[in-house]
Coordinates of C-alpha atoms and ligand atoms in Angstrom, one line a residue:
X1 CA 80.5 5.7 -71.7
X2 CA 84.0 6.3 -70.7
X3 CA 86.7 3.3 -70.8
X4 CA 86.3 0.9 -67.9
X5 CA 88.5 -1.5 -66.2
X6 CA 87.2 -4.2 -64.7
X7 CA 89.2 -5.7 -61.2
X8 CA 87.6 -8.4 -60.1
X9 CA 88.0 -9.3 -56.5
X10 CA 89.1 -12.9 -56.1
X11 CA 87.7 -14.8 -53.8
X12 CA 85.0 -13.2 -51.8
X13 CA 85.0 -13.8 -47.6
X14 CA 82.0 -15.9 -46.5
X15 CA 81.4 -12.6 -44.3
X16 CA 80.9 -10.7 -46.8
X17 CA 78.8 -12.9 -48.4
X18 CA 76.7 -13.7 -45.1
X19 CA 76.2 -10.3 -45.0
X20 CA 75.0 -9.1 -48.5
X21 CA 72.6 -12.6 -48.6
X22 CA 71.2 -10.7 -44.7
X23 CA 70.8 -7.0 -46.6
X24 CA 69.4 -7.9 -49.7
X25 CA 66.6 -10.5 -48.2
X26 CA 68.1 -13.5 -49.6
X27 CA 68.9 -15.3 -46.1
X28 CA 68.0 -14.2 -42.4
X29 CA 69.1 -15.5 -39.1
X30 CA 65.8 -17.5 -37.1
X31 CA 64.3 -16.1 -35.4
X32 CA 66.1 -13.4 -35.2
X33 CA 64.4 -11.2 -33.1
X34 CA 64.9 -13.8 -30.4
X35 CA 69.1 -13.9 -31.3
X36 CA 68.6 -16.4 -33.6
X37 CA 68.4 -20.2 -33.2
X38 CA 72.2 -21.6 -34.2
X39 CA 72.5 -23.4 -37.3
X40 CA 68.8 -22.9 -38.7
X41 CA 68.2 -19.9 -41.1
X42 CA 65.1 -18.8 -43.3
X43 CA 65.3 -17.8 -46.8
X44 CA 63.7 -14.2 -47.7
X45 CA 62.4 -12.7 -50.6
X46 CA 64.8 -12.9 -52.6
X47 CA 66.3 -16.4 -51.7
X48 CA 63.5 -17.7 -51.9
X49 CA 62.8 -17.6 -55.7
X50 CA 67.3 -18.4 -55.9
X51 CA 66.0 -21.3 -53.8
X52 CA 62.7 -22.6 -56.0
X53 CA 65.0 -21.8 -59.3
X54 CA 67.5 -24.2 -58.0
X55 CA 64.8 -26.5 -57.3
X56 CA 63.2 -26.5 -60.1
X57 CA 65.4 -26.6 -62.6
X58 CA 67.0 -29.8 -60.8
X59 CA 63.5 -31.4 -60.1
X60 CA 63.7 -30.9 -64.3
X61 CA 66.6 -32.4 -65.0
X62 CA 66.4 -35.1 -63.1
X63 CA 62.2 -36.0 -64.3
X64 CA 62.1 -34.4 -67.3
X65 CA 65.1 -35.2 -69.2
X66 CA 64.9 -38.6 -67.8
X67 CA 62.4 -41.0 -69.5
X68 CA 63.6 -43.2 -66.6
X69 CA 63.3 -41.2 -63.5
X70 CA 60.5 -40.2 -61.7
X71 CA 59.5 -38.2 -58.6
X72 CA 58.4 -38.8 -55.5
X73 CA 57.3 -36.9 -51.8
X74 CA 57.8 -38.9 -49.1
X75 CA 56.5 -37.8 -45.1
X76 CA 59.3 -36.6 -42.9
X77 CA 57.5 -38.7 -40.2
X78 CA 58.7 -42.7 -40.8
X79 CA 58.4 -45.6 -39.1
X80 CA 60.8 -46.1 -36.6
X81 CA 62.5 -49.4 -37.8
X82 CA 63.0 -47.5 -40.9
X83 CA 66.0 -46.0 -39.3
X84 CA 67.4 -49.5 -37.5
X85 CA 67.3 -51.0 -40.8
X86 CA 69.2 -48.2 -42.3
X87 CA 71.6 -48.3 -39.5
X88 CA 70.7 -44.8 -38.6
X89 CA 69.7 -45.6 -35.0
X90 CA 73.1 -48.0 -34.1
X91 CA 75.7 -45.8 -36.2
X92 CA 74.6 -42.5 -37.7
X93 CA 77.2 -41.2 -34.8
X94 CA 79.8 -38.1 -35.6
X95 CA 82.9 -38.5 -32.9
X96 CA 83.1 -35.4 -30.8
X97 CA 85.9 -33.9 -28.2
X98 CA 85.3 -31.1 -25.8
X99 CA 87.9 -28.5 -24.5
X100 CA 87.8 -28.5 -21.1
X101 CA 89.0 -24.8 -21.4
X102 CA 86.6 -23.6 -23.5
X103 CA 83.6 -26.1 -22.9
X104 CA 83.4 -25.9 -26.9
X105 CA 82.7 -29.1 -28.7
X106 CA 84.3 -30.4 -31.9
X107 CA 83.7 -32.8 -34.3
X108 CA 87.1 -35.1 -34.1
X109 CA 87.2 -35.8 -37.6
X110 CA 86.8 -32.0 -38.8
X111 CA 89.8 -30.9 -36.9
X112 CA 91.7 -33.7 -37.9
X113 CA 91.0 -32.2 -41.6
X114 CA 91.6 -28.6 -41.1
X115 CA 95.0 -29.9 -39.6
X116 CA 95.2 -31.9 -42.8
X117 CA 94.3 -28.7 -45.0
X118 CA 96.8 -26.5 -43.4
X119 CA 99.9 -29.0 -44.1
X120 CA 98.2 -29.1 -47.8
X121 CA 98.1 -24.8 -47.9
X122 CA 101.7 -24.6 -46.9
X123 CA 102.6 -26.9 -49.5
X124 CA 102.8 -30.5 -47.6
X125 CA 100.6 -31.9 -49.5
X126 CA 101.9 -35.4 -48.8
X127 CA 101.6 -35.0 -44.9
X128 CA 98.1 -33.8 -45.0
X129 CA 97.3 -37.0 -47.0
X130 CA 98.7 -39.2 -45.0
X131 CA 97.5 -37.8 -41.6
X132 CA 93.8 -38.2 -43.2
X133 CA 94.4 -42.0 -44.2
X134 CA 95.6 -42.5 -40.9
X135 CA 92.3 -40.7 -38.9
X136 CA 90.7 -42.6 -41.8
X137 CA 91.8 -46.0 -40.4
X138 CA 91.4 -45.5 -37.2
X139 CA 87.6 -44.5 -37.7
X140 CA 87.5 -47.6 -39.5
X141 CA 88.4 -49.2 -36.5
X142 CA 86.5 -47.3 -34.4
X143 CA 89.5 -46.7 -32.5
X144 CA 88.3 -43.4 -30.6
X145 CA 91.3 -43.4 -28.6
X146 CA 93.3 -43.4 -31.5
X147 CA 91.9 -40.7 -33.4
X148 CA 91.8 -38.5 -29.5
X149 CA 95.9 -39.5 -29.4
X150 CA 96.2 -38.5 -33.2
X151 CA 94.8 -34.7 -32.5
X152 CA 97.3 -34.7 -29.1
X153 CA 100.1 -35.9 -31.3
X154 CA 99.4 -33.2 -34.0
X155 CA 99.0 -30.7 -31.1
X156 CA 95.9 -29.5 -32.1
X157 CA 94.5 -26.4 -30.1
X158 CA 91.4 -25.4 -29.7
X159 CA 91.1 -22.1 -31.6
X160 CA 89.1 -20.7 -28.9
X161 CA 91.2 -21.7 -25.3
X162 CA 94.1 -22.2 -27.2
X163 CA 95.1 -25.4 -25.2
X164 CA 94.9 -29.0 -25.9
X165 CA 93.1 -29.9 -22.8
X166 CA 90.6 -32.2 -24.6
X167 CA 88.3 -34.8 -23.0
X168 CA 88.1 -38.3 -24.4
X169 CA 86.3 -38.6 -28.4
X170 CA 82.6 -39.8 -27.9
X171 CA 80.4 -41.2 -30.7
X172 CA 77.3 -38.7 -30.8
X173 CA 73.7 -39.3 -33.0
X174 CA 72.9 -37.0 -35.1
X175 CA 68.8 -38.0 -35.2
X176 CA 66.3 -35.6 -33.3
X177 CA 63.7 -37.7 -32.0
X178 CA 60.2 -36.6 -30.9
X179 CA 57.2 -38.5 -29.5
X180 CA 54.2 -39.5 -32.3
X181 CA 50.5 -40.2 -30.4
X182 CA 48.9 -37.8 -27.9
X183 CA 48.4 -40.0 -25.1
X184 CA 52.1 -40.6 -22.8
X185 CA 51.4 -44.5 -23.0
X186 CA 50.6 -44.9 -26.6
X187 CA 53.4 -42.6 -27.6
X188 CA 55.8 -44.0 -29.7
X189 CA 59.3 -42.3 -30.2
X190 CA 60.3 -41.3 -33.8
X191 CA 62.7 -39.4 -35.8
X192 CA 62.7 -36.4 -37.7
X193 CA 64.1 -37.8 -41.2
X194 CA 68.1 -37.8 -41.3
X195 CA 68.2 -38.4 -45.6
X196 CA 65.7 -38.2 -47.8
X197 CA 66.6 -41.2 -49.2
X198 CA 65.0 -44.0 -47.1
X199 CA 61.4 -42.4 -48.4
X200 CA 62.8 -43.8 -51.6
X201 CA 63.8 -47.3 -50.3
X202 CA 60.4 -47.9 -48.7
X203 CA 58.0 -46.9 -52.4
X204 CA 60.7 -48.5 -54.5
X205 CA 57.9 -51.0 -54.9
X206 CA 55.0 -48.8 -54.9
X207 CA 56.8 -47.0 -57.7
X208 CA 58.1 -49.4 -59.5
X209 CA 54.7 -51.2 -60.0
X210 CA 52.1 -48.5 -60.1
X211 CA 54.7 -46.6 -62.6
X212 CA 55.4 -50.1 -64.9
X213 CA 58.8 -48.7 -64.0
X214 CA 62.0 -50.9 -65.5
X215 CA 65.1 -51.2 -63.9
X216 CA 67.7 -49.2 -64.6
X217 CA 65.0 -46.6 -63.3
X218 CA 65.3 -43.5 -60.8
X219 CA 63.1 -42.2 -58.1
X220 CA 63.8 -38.6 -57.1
X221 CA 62.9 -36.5 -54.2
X222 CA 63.0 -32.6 -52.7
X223 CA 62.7 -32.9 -49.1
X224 CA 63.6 -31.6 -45.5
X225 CA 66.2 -33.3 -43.6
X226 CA 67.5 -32.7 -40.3
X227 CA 71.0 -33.1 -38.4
X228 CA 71.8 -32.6 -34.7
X229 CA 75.0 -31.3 -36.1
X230 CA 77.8 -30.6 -33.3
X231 CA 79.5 -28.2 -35.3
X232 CA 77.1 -25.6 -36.4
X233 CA 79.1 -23.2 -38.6
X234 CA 80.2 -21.8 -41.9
X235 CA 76.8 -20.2 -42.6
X236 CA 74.0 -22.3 -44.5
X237 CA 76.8 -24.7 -45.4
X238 CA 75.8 -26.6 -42.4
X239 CA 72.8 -26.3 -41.0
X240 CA 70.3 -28.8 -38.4
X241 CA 67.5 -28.2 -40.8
X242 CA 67.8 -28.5 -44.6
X243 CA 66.6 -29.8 -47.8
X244 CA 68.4 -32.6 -49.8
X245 CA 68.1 -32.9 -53.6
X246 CA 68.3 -37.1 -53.7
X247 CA 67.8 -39.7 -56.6
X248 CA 68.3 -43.4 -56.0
X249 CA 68.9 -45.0 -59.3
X250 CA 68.1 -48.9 -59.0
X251 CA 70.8 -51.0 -61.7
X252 CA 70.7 -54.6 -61.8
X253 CA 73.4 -56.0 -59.7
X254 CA 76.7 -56.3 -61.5
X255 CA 76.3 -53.2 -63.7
X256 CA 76.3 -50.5 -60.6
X257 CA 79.9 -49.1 -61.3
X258 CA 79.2 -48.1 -64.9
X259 CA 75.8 -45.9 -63.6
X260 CA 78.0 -44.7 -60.9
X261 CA 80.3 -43.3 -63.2
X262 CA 77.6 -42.0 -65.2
X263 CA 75.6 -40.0 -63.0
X264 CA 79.4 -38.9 -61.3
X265 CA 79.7 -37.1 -64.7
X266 CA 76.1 -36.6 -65.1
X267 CA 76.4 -34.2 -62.4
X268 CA 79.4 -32.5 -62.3
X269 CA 78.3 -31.2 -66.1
X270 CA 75.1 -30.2 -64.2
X271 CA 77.1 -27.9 -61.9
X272 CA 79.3 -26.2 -64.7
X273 CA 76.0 -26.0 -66.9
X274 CA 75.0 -23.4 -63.8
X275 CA 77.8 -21.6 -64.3
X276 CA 79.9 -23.0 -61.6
X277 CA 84.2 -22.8 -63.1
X278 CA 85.1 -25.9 -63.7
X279 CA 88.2 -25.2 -62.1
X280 CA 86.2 -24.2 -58.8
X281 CA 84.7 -28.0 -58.6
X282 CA 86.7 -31.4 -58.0
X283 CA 85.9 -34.8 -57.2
X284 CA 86.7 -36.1 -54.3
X285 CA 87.1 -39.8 -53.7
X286 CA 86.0 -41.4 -50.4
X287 CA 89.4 -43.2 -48.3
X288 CA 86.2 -45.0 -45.8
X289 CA 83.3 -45.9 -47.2
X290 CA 80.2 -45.7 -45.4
X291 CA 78.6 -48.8 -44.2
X292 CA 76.3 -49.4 -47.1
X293 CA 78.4 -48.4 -50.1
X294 CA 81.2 -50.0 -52.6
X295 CA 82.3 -46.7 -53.8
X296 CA 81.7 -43.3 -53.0
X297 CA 82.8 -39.7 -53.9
X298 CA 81.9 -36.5 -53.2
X299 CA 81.8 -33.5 -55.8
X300 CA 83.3 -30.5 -54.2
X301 CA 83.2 -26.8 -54.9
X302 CA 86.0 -24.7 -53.6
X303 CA 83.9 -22.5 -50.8
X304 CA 86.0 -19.1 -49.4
X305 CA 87.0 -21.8 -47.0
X306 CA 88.0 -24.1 -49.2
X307 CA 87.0 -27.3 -50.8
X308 CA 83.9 -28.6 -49.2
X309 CA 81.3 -31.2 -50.2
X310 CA 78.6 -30.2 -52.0
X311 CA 76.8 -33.3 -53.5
X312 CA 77.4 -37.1 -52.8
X313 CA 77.5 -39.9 -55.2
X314 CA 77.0 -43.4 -53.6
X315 CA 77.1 -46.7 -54.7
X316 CA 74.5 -48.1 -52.1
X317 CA 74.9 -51.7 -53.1
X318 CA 71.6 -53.8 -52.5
X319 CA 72.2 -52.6 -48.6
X320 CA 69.1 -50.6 -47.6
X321 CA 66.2 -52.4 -49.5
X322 CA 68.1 -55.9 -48.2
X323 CA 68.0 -54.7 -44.8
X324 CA 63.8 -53.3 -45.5
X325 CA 63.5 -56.9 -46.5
X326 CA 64.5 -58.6 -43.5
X327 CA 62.7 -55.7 -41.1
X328 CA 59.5 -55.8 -42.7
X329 CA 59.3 -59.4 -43.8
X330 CA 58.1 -58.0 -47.0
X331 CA 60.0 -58.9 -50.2
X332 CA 61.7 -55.8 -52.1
X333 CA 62.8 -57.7 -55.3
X334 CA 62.4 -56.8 -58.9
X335 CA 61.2 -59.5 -61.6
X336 CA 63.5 -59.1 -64.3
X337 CA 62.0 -60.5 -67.6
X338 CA 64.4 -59.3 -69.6
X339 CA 67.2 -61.6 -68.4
X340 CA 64.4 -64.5 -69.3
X341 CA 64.5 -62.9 -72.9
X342 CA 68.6 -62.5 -73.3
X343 CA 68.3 -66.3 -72.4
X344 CA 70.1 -66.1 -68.9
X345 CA 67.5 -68.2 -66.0
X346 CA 65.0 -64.9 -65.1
X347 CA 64.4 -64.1 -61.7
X348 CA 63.6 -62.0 -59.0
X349 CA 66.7 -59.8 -57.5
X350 CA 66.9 -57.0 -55.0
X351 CA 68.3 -54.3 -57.1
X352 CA 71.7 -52.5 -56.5
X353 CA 71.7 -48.8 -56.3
X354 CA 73.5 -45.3 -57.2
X355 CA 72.3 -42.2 -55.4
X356 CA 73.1 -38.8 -56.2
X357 CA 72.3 -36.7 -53.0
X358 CA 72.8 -32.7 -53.3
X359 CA 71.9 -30.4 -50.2
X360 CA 69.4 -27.6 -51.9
X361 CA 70.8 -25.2 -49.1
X362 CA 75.0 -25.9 -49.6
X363 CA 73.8 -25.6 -53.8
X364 CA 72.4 -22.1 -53.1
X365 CA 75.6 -21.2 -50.8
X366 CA 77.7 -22.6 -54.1
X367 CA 76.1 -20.4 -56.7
X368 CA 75.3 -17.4 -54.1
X369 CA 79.5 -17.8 -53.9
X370 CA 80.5 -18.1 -57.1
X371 CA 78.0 -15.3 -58.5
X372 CA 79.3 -12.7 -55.7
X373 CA 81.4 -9.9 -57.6
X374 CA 83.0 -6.7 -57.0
X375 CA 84.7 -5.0 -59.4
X376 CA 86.5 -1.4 -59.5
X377 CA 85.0 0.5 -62.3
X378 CA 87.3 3.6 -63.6
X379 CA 85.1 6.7 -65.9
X380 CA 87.1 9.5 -66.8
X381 CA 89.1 10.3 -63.6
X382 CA 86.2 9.0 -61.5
X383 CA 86.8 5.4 -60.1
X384 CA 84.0 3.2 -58.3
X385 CA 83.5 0.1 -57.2
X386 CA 80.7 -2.2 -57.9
X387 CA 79.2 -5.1 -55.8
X388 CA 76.5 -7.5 -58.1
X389 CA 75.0 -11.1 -58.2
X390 CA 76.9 -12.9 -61.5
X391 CA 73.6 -15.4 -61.3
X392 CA 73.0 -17.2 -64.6
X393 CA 69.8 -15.7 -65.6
X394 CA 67.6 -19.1 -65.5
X395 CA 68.3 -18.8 -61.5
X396 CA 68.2 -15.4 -61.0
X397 CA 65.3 -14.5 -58.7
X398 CA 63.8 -11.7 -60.5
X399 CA 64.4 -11.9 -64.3
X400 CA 63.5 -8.4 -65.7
X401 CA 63.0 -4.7 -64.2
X402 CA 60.9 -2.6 -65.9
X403 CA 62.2 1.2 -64.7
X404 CA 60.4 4.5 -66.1
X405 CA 63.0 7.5 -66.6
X406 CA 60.8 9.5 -64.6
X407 CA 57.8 9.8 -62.8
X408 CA 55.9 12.1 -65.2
X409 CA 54.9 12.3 -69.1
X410 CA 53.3 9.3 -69.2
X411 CA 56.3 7.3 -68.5
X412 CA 55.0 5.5 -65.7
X413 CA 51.7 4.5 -67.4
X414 CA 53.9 3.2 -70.6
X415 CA 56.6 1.1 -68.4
X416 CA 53.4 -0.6 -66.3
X417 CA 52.1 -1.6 -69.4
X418 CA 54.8 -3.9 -70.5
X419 CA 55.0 -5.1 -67.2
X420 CA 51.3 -6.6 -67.3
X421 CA 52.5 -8.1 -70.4
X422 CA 55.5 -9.8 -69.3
X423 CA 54.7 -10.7 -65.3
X424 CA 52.5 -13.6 -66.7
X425 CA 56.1 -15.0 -68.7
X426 CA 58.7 -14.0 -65.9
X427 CA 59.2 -12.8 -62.2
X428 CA 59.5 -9.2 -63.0
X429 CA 60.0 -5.9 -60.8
X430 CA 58.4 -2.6 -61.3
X431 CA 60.1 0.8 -59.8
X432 CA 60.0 4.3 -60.2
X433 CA 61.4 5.3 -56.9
X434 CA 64.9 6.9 -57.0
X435 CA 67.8 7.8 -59.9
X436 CA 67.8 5.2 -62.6
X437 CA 71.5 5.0 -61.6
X438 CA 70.1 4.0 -57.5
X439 CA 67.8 1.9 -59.7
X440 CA 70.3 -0.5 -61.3
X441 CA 72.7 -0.5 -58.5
X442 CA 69.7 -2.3 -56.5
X443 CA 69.3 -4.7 -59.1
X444 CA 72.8 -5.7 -59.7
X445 CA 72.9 -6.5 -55.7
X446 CA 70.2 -9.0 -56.5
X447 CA 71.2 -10.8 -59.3
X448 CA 68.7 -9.2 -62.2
X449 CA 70.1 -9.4 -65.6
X450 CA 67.9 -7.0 -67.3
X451 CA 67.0 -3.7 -66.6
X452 CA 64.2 -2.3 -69.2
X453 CA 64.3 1.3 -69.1
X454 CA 60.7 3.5 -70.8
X455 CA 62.2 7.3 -71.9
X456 CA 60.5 9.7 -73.6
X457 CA 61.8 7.7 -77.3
X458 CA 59.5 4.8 -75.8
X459 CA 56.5 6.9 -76.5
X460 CA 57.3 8.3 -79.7
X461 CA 58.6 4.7 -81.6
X462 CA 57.6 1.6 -78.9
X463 CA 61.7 1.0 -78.0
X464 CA 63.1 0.8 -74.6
X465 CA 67.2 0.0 -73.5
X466 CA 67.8 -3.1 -72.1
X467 CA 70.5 -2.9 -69.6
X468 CA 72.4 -5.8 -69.3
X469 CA 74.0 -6.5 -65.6
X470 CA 77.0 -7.9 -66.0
X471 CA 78.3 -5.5 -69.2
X472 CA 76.6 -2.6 -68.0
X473 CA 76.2 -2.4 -71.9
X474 CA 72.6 -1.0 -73.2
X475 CA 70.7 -1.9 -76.5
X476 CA 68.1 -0.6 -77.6
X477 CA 64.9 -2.6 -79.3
X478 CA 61.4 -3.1 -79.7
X479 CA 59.3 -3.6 -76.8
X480 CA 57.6 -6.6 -79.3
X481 CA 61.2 -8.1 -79.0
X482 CA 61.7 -7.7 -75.1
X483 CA 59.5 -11.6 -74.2
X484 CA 62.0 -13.5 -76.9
X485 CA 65.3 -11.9 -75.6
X486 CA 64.1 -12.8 -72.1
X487 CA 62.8 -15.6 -72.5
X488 CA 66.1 -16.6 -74.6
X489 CA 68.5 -16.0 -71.3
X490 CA 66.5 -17.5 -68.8
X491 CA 64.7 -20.5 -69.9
X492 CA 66.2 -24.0 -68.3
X493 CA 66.5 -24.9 -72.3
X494 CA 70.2 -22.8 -72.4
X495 CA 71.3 -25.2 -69.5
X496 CA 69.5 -28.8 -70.9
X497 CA 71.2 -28.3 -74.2
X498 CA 74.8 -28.4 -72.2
X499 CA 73.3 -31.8 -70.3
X500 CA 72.6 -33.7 -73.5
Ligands
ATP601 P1 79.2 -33.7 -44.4 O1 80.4 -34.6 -44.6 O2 79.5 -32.3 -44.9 O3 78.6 -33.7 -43.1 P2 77.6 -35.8 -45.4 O4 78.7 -36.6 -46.2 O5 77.2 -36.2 -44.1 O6 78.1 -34.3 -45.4 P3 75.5 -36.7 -47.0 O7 74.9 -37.5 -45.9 O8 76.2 -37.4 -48.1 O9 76.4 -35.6 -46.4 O10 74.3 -35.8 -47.6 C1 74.2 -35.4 -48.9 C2 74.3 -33.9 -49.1 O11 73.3 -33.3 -48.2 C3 75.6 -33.3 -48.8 O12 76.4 -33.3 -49.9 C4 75.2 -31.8 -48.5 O13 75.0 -31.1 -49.7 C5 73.8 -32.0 -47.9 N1 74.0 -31.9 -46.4 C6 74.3 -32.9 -45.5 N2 74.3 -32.4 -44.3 C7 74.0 -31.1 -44.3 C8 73.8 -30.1 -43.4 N3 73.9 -30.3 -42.1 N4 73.4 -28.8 -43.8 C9 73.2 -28.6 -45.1 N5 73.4 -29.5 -46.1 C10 73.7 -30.8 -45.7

């Protein structure tokens, strides 16, 4: 092989990304042959494996590595006073303006931020921090007037008018409600699940005594949430139907700011264990806390539009199981026996709690993101450029392809041998269609870190090349070595080992 240089190109554009994730069966618009429905997307192929990886391995992290934290799947369907006593029904509002130009609606407090971002971009960062505090106290106050005279005072336009001919800020809910029984009279109205997390608040008990479970303890869940979200943009980074990652970890009361500062670092080393730069990820600390919480942050990875949200980490307080208590009329308390034993008068307490909540969908954006490379490859006089999926292997969607060099002399036969032996160890591809150079570029667009060619050498002394995606670089080896050295790369183990 010729010398290369490598250029990587900073910084890919969220179209460009949209747009590979579309061609390469990794995300497609709803029903698309109907133009879509706005905000809602369905994984293909490809994303789905990217998607169950992600899953999974934080399904394991959060279980398996955590002697302390078990799983739960909740219904979507809840009770209705489920979501008074969370405070969903009377305040899960987002404040939203309309240009009377455009008839386009806004969410208040997002363009109050963008403004905020821009002073920070053209190097005021002080201005943009102070016109946040000051949206930040008005919310508090729930001074809607306030924050409408704050985006007139900034001269905010609307990016599609132009103009600043807003209407006043309105609080809007965010729930979609539907109707539960089949008979009008009997019908009850319920919600379609907001978080995750109040599935959680409602078993703590069922959990905690069916599982002999001892606070501190942890009860995590996968599940689909939905959002009436006003502002339906940026791709799958904001979507009306998604699936949050959440763990509710119940502390005795008192102790909540060390776990909170804990799983804060528990999780960001979780993020850079997937790969993610550490310089690509912040913290973020919360100016107004949400109803329920003592301290809040959010851990942020910087998106092609900047730094956005990606997981939440809460300090609930004893708020939701408190306010479960006094719905239901059924006590949510924990006996704690060992404060009998350290001599301090035992009794029963509502526990305090730290959540981690991740959105499975805004993960999947992050790593589809950060994996996204192009690079300009120079051989001899010949330069080319290159488009692949950096994905760490243990989340790749398809670990291995097993290529024959041609379609003759018993080449195919040999390669579909080794893949009957590995398919039952790794999601593995199988093609014999096209150039081996057509061959690898298809894989490198979807993320496959190995590529296991079978030449006419295979036949004669069992060794294939393994082609790996982001050198390029080829080894040869035994096909008796090929499970190990796969296995090696993509087993969750690599990325446990930097957790513990
Ligand atoms: P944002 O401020 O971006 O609306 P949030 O603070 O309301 O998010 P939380 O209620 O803390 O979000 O939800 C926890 C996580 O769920 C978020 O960090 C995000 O990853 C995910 N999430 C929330 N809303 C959406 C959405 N509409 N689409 C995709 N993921 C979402």
């Amino acid at each position: 092989m010729a010398t290369q240089e490598k250029t990587p190109v900073e910084n890919a554009q969220l179209k460009d990304i949209i747009s590979h994730a579309k061609e390469y069966g990794f995300i497609f618009p709803s029903s698309e042959i109907y133009d879509g429905l706005q905000a809602v997307y369905d994984y293909g192929q490809m994303g789905v494996e990217l998607k169950n990886n992600i899953k999974n391995l934080w399904w394991k992290s959060m279980t398996q590595l955590n002697q302390n934290v078990v799983g739960l799947d909740a219904a979507i369907f809840m009770h209705p006073l489920v979501w008074k006593a969370s405070g969903h029904v009377d305040s899960f509002n987002d404040p939203m303006i309309d240009n009377k130009d455009s008839k386009k609606r806004y969410r208040a407090d997002v363009l109050i931020e963008e403004k905020a971002a821009q002073y920070e971009n053209e190097g005021d960062k002080a201005r943009g921090d102070a016109l946040t505090a000051e949206m930040g106290k008005l919310l508090e106050a729930e001074d809607l007037d306030g924050v409408r005279e704050l985006i007139i005072r900034e001269d905010i336009k609307c990016p599609i008018s132009g103009t600043a001919n807003w209407t006043e800020v309105r609080q809007f809910n965010l729930m979609f409600s539907t109707q539960i029984g089949s008979v009008a009279e009997d019908s009850q109205t319920i919600y379609l699940r907001p978080e995750t997390a109040q599935g959680i608040f409602v078993n703590f008990l069922n959990v905690q005594k069916t599982g002999r479970m001892k606070v501190p303890f942890g009860i995590a869940q996968i599940g689909k949430a939905f959002r009436n979200e006003i502002v339906a943009r940026q791709f799958i980074f904001r979507m009306r139907e998604f699936e949050q990652m959440e763990m509710q970890f119940f502390v005795r009361p008192g102790t909540e700011m060390e776990w909170y500062e804990q799983w804060r670092d528990t999780r960001r080393k979780w993020h850079e264990a997937i790969g993610i730069p550490a310089d690509k990820l912040r913290f973020h600390n919360h100016d107004k806390l949400a109803h329920y919480a003592n301290a809040a942050l959010d851990i942020e990875f910087q998106f092609p539009f900047g730094f956005k949200e990606v997981e939440g980490i809460h300090s609930r307080t004893d708020f939701d199981l408190t306010q479960h208590q006094e719905l239901s009329r059924k006590k949510l308390q924990y006996f704690d026996n060992d404060l009998n034993e350290e001599g301090k008068p035992y009794g029963n307490y509502v526990p305090y709690v730290v959540e981690t909540s991740v959105g499975a969908d805004r993960l999947f954006l992050m790593v589809l993101c950060s994996a996204y490379q192009e690079e300009e490859i120079t051989e001899g006089d010949s330069t080319k450029s290159r488009t692949f999926l950096k994905l760490h292997p243990a989340l790749a969607p398809v670990k291995a392809a097993i290529l024959p060099l041609t379609k003759k002399d018993g080449l195919p036969e040999k390669a579909t041998e080794i893949f009957e032996d590995l398919k039952y160890d790794f999601n593995m591809i199988y093609e014999e269609r096209d150039s081996i150079g057509k061959r690898y570029t298809r894989q490198d667009l979807i993320g496959t870190p190995f590529c296991i060619a079978v030449d006419h050498q295979t036949l004669e002394d069992n060794t294939v090349t393994v082609r790996d995606r982001d050198t390029r670089e080829q080894v040869r080896m035994p096909i008796s070595e090929l499970k190990s050295y796969i296995d090696k790369a993509v087993n969750f183990k690599s990325i446990f080992a930097k957790l513990t």
